C-alpha cells in the first residue's frame, strides 16, 4: 500500500500506519522504499499534539519539512462508523497540488474501507475458530 501510495503521488517515500486498537496508537506497518522505514516515526498517538492529531480532526494535512526542505502529506484512512483505521504519509521535495490532495483524500477513503473490511474478516475468522475449538472441547467432555 505504501509503495502504491508513493507512486500515485510521485513521492520520494511513503508510509502506512495502522491503528493498534489496544493502545490507540497508529503503528508503522510499511514504508516505501523499505530502507526509509528507519527514518520514519514508529508510531503516532491520537490525542498527542502534532500532525497526527491535526489530521484526525481536519482530514488530509500538509506540512513543510524544515529539515528536509520538502513537503509532507498525511491522510487519514477514515471509515464511516468505524472512525480512522490508519494513516498514509507521503513526502517529496516539490509541493503537492490541490488536485493531488483531492486524489489523496479519495484514495485514503477507499484504502480505509478495504483495510477495515480485512480487519473485520480477520476478527470473524478468529471468532469462528474459537467457536470450533469450544465445540470440540464440549464434545470431548
PDB file of C-alpha atoms in Angstrom:
ATOM      1  CA  UNK A   1       0.000   0.000   0.000  1.00  0.00           C
ATOM      2  CA  UNK A   2       2.830   2.403   0.880  1.00  0.00           C
ATOM      3  CA  UNK A   3       4.559   1.695  -2.446  1.00  0.00           C
ATOM      4  CA  UNK A   4       1.380   2.315  -4.473  1.00  0.00           C
ATOM      5  CA  UNK A   5       0.681   5.485  -2.462  1.00  0.00           C
ATOM      6  CA  UNK A   6       4.198   6.722  -3.228  1.00  0.00           C
ATOM      7  CA  UNK A   7       3.816   6.011  -6.950  1.00  0.00           C
ATOM      8  CA  UNK A   8       0.388   7.661  -7.272  1.00  0.00           C
ATOM      9  CA  UNK A   9       1.571  10.859  -5.575  1.00  0.00           C
ATOM     10  CA  UNK A  10       5.073  10.901  -7.062  1.00  0.00           C
ATOM     11  CA  UNK A  11       6.541  10.856  -3.560  1.00  0.00           C
ATOM     12  CA  UNK A  12      10.125  10.056  -2.674  1.00  0.00           C
ATOM     13  CA  UNK A  13       8.897   7.986   0.258  1.00  0.00           C
ATOM     14  CA  UNK A  14       5.645   6.896   1.843  1.00  0.00           C
ATOM     15  CA  UNK A  15       4.433   5.097   4.948  1.00  0.00           C
ATOM     16  CA  UNK A  16       1.332   3.274   6.124  1.00  0.00           C
ATOM     17  CA  UNK A  17       0.294   3.409   9.791  1.00  0.00           C
ATOM     18  CA  UNK A  18      -2.438   1.128  11.135  1.00  0.00           C
ATOM     19  CA  UNK A  19      -4.473   1.637  14.278  1.00  0.00           C
ATOM     20  CA  UNK A  20      -3.442  -0.610  17.166  1.00  0.00           C
ATOM     21  CA  UNK A  21      -6.791  -0.770  18.955  1.00  0.00           C
ATOM     22  CA  UNK A  22      -5.287  -1.867  22.267  1.00  0.00           C
ATOM     23  CA  UNK A  23      -3.099   1.261  22.560  1.00  0.00           C
ATOM     24  CA  UNK A  24      -4.948   3.782  20.386  1.00  0.00           C
ATOM     25  CA  UNK A  25      -1.693   4.475  18.511  1.00  0.00           C
ATOM     26  CA  UNK A  26      -1.079   4.319  14.798  1.00  0.00           C
ATOM     27  CA  UNK A  27       1.853   1.950  14.278  1.00  0.00           C
ATOM     28  CA  UNK A  28       4.120   1.878  11.242  1.00  0.00           C
ATOM     29  CA  UNK A  29       3.002  -1.097   9.115  1.00  0.00           C
ATOM     30  CA  UNK A  30       5.005  -0.465   5.953  1.00  0.00           C
ATOM     31  CA  UNK A  31       7.200   2.020   4.127  1.00  0.00           C
ATOM     32  CA  UNK A  32       8.383   2.551   0.567  1.00  0.00           C
ATOM     33  CA  UNK A  33      11.160   2.331  -0.174  1.00  0.00           C
ATOM     34  CA  UNK A  34      11.643  -0.146   2.675  1.00  0.00           C
ATOM     35  CA  UNK A  35      15.023   1.329   3.608  1.00  0.00           C
ATOM     36  CA  UNK A  36      13.325   4.599   4.598  1.00  0.00           C
ATOM     37  CA  UNK A  37      11.395   2.878   7.429  1.00  0.00           C
ATOM     38  CA  UNK A  38      14.310   3.535   9.798  1.00  0.00           C
ATOM     39  CA  UNK A  39      13.844   7.297   9.320  1.00  0.00           C
ATOM     40  CA  UNK A  40      10.076   7.418   9.902  1.00  0.00           C
ATOM     41  CA  UNK A  41       8.312   7.685  13.259  1.00  0.00           C
ATOM     42  CA  UNK A  42       7.406   4.196  14.508  1.00  0.00           C
ATOM     43  CA  UNK A  43       4.036   5.334  15.854  1.00  0.00           C
ATOM     44  CA  UNK A  44       1.685   8.309  16.043  1.00  0.00           C
ATOM     45  CA  UNK A  45      -0.531   8.551  19.105  1.00  0.00           C
ATOM     46  CA  UNK A  46      -4.012  10.005  18.793  1.00  0.00           C
ATOM     47  CA  UNK A  47      -4.571  12.771  21.309  1.00  0.00           C
ATOM     48  CA  UNK A  48      -0.950  13.951  21.354  1.00  0.00           C
ATOM     49  CA  UNK A  49      -0.112  17.334  19.896  1.00  0.00           C
ATOM     50  CA  UNK A  50       1.318  17.290  16.403  1.00  0.00           C
ATOM     51  CA  UNK A  51       0.477  16.470  12.833  1.00  0.00           C
ATOM     52  CA  UNK A  52      -1.112  13.133  13.720  1.00  0.00           C
ATOM     53  CA  UNK A  53      -3.726  14.835  15.871  1.00  0.00           C
ATOM     54  CA  UNK A  54      -4.282  17.553  13.258  1.00  0.00           C
ATOM     55  CA  UNK A  55      -5.036  15.035  10.510  1.00  0.00           C
ATOM     56  CA  UNK A  56      -7.512  13.159  12.712  1.00  0.00           C
ATOM     57  CA  UNK A  57      -9.590  16.321  13.032  1.00  0.00           C
ATOM     58  CA  UNK A  58      -9.005  18.087   9.719  1.00  0.00           C
ATOM     59  CA  UNK A  59      -8.513  15.324   7.160  1.00  0.00           C
ATOM     60  CA  UNK A  60      -5.691  15.428   4.623  1.00  0.00           C
ATOM     61  CA  UNK A  61      -2.969  17.682   6.005  1.00  0.00           C
ATOM     62  CA  UNK A  62       0.173  19.196   4.511  1.00  0.00           C
ATOM     63  CA  UNK A  63       3.240  20.462   6.296  1.00  0.00           C
ATOM     64  CA  UNK A  64       6.665  21.698   5.263  1.00  0.00           C
ATOM     65  CA  UNK A  65       9.663  19.732   6.474  1.00  0.00           C
ATOM     66  CA  UNK A  66      12.122  22.416   7.541  1.00  0.00           C
ATOM     67  CA  UNK A  67      14.965  19.919   7.994  1.00  0.00           C
ATOM     68  CA  UNK A  68      14.475  18.080   4.703  1.00  0.00           C
ATOM     69  CA  UNK A  69      13.236  21.019   2.656  1.00  0.00           C
ATOM     70  CA  UNK A  70      10.276  19.104   1.270  1.00  0.00           C
ATOM     71  CA  UNK A  71       6.549  18.777   1.789  1.00  0.00           C
ATOM     72  CA  UNK A  72       4.649  16.051   3.632  1.00  0.00           C
ATOM     73  CA  UNK A  73       1.089  14.866   3.090  1.00  0.00           C
ATOM     74  CA  UNK A  74      -0.745  12.849   5.723  1.00  0.00           C
ATOM     75  CA  UNK A  75      -4.193  11.382   5.036  1.00  0.00           C
ATOM     76  CA  UNK A  76      -6.490   9.574   7.467  1.00  0.00           C
ATOM     77  CA  UNK A  77      -7.942   6.220   6.421  1.00  0.00           C
ATOM     78  CA  UNK A  78     -11.465   7.021   7.589  1.00  0.00           C
ATOM     79  CA  UNK A  79     -14.374   4.593   7.578  1.00  0.00           C
ATOM     80  CA  UNK A  80     -17.931   5.748   8.348  1.00  0.00           C
ATOM     81  CA  UNK A  81     -18.990   4.148  11.607  1.00  0.00           C
ATOM     82  CA  UNK A  82     -15.508   2.811  12.368  1.00  0.00           C
ATOM     83  CA  UNK A  83     -13.522   6.039  12.563  1.00  0.00           C
ATOM     84  CA  UNK A  84      -9.901   6.339  11.492  1.00  0.00           C
ATOM     85  CA  UNK A  85      -8.289   2.921  10.986  1.00  0.00           C
ATOM     86  CA  UNK A  86      -4.943   4.145   9.664  1.00  0.00           C
ATOM     87  CA  UNK A  87      -2.868   6.948   8.212  1.00  0.00           C
ATOM     88  CA  UNK A  88      -0.995   7.304   4.933  1.00  0.00           C
ATOM     89  CA  UNK A  89       2.057   9.572   4.782  1.00  0.00           C
ATOM     90  CA  UNK A  90       3.911  10.764   1.657  1.00  0.00           C
ATOM     91  CA  UNK A  91       6.954  13.038   1.346  1.00  0.00           C
ATOM     92  CA  UNK A  92       8.573  14.750  -1.623  1.00  0.00           C
ATOM     93  CA  UNK A  93      10.639  17.828  -2.468  1.00  0.00           C
ATOM     94  CA  UNK A  94       8.037  19.749  -4.515  1.00  0.00           C
ATOM     95  CA  UNK A  95       4.683  20.883  -3.063  1.00  0.00           C
ATOM     96  CA  UNK A  96       1.556  18.756  -3.522  1.00  0.00           C
ATOM     97  CA  UNK A  97      -1.092  20.341  -5.756  1.00  0.00           C
ATOM     98  CA  UNK A  98      -4.760  20.774  -4.830  1.00  0.00           C
ATOM     99  CA  UNK A  99      -5.610  18.025  -7.335  1.00  0.00           C
ATOM    100  CA  UNK A 100      -3.146  15.632  -5.704  1.00  0.00           C
ATOM    101  CA  UNK A 101      -4.570  16.465  -2.316  1.00  0.00           C
ATOM    102  CA  UNK A 102      -8.079  15.640  -3.627  1.00  0.00           C
ATOM    103  CA  UNK A 103      -6.824  12.368  -5.108  1.00  0.00           C
ATOM    104  CA  UNK A 104      -5.170  11.542  -1.771  1.00  0.00           C
ATOM    105  CA  UNK A 105      -8.431  12.180   0.047  1.00  0.00           C
ATOM    106  CA  UNK A 106     -10.434   9.924  -2.278  1.00  0.00           C
ATOM    107  CA  UNK A 107      -7.823   7.158  -2.248  1.00  0.00           C
ATOM    108  CA  UNK A 108      -7.485   7.249   1.521  1.00  0.00           C
ATOM    109  CA  UNK A 109     -11.227   6.596   1.884  1.00  0.00           C
ATOM    110  CA  UNK A 110     -11.029   3.578  -0.445  1.00  0.00           C
ATOM    111  CA  UNK A 111      -7.933   2.168   1.238  1.00  0.00           C
ATOM    112  CA  UNK A 112      -9.517   2.717   4.662  1.00  0.00           C
ATOM    113  CA  UNK A 113     -12.639   0.803   3.641  1.00  0.00           C
ATOM    114  CA  UNK A 114     -10.544  -2.086   2.325  1.00  0.00           C
ATOM    115  CA  UNK A 115      -8.388  -2.263   5.441  1.00  0.00           C
ATOM    116  CA  UNK A 116     -11.422  -2.106   7.699  1.00  0.00           C
ATOM    117  CA  UNK A 117     -13.057  -4.921   5.732  1.00  0.00           C
ATOM    118  CA  UNK A 118      -9.910  -7.052   6.101  1.00  0.00           C
ATOM    119  CA  UNK A 119      -9.798  -6.312   9.836  1.00  0.00           C
ATOM    120  CA  UNK A 120     -13.445  -7.360  10.253  1.00  0.00           C
ATOM    121  CA  UNK A 121     -12.864 -10.588   8.302  1.00  0.00           C
ATOM    122  CA  UNK A 122      -9.853 -11.390  10.486  1.00  0.00           C
ATOM    123  CA  UNK A 123     -11.916 -10.879  13.644  1.00  0.00           C
ATOM    124  CA  UNK A 124     -14.698 -13.048  12.245  1.00  0.00           C
ATOM    125  CA  UNK A 125     -12.263 -15.843  11.343  1.00  0.00           C
ATOM    126  CA  UNK A 126     -10.786 -15.732  14.863  1.00  0.00           C
ATOM    127  CA  UNK A 127     -14.257 -15.873  16.431  1.00  0.00           C
ATOM    128  CA  UNK A 128     -15.226 -18.853  14.252  1.00  0.00           C
ATOM    129  CA  UNK A 129     -12.004 -20.684  15.120  1.00  0.00           C
ATOM    130  CA  UNK A 130     -12.649 -20.070  18.833  1.00  0.00           C
ATOM    131  CA  UNK A 131     -16.200 -21.420  18.483  1.00  0.00           C
ATOM    132  CA  UNK A 132     -14.965 -24.544  16.697  1.00  0.00           C
ATOM    133  CA  UNK A 133     -12.399 -25.125  19.435  1.00  0.00           C
ATOM    134  CA  UNK A 134     -15.074 -24.669  22.100  1.00  0.00           C
ATOM    135  CA  UNK A 135     -17.352 -27.135  20.282  1.00  0.00           C
ATOM    136  CA  UNK A 136     -14.536 -29.721  20.165  1.00  0.00           C
ATOM    137  CA  UNK A 137     -13.965 -29.343  23.912  1.00  0.00           C
ATOM    138  CA  UNK A 138     -17.686 -29.701  24.608  1.00  0.00           C
ATOM    139  CA  UNK A 139     -17.878 -32.931  22.566  1.00  0.00           C
ATOM    140  CA  UNK A 140     -14.937 -34.430  24.470  1.00  0.00           C
ATOM    141  CA  UNK A 141     -16.469 -33.700  27.843  1.00  0.00           C
TER     142      UNK A 141
END
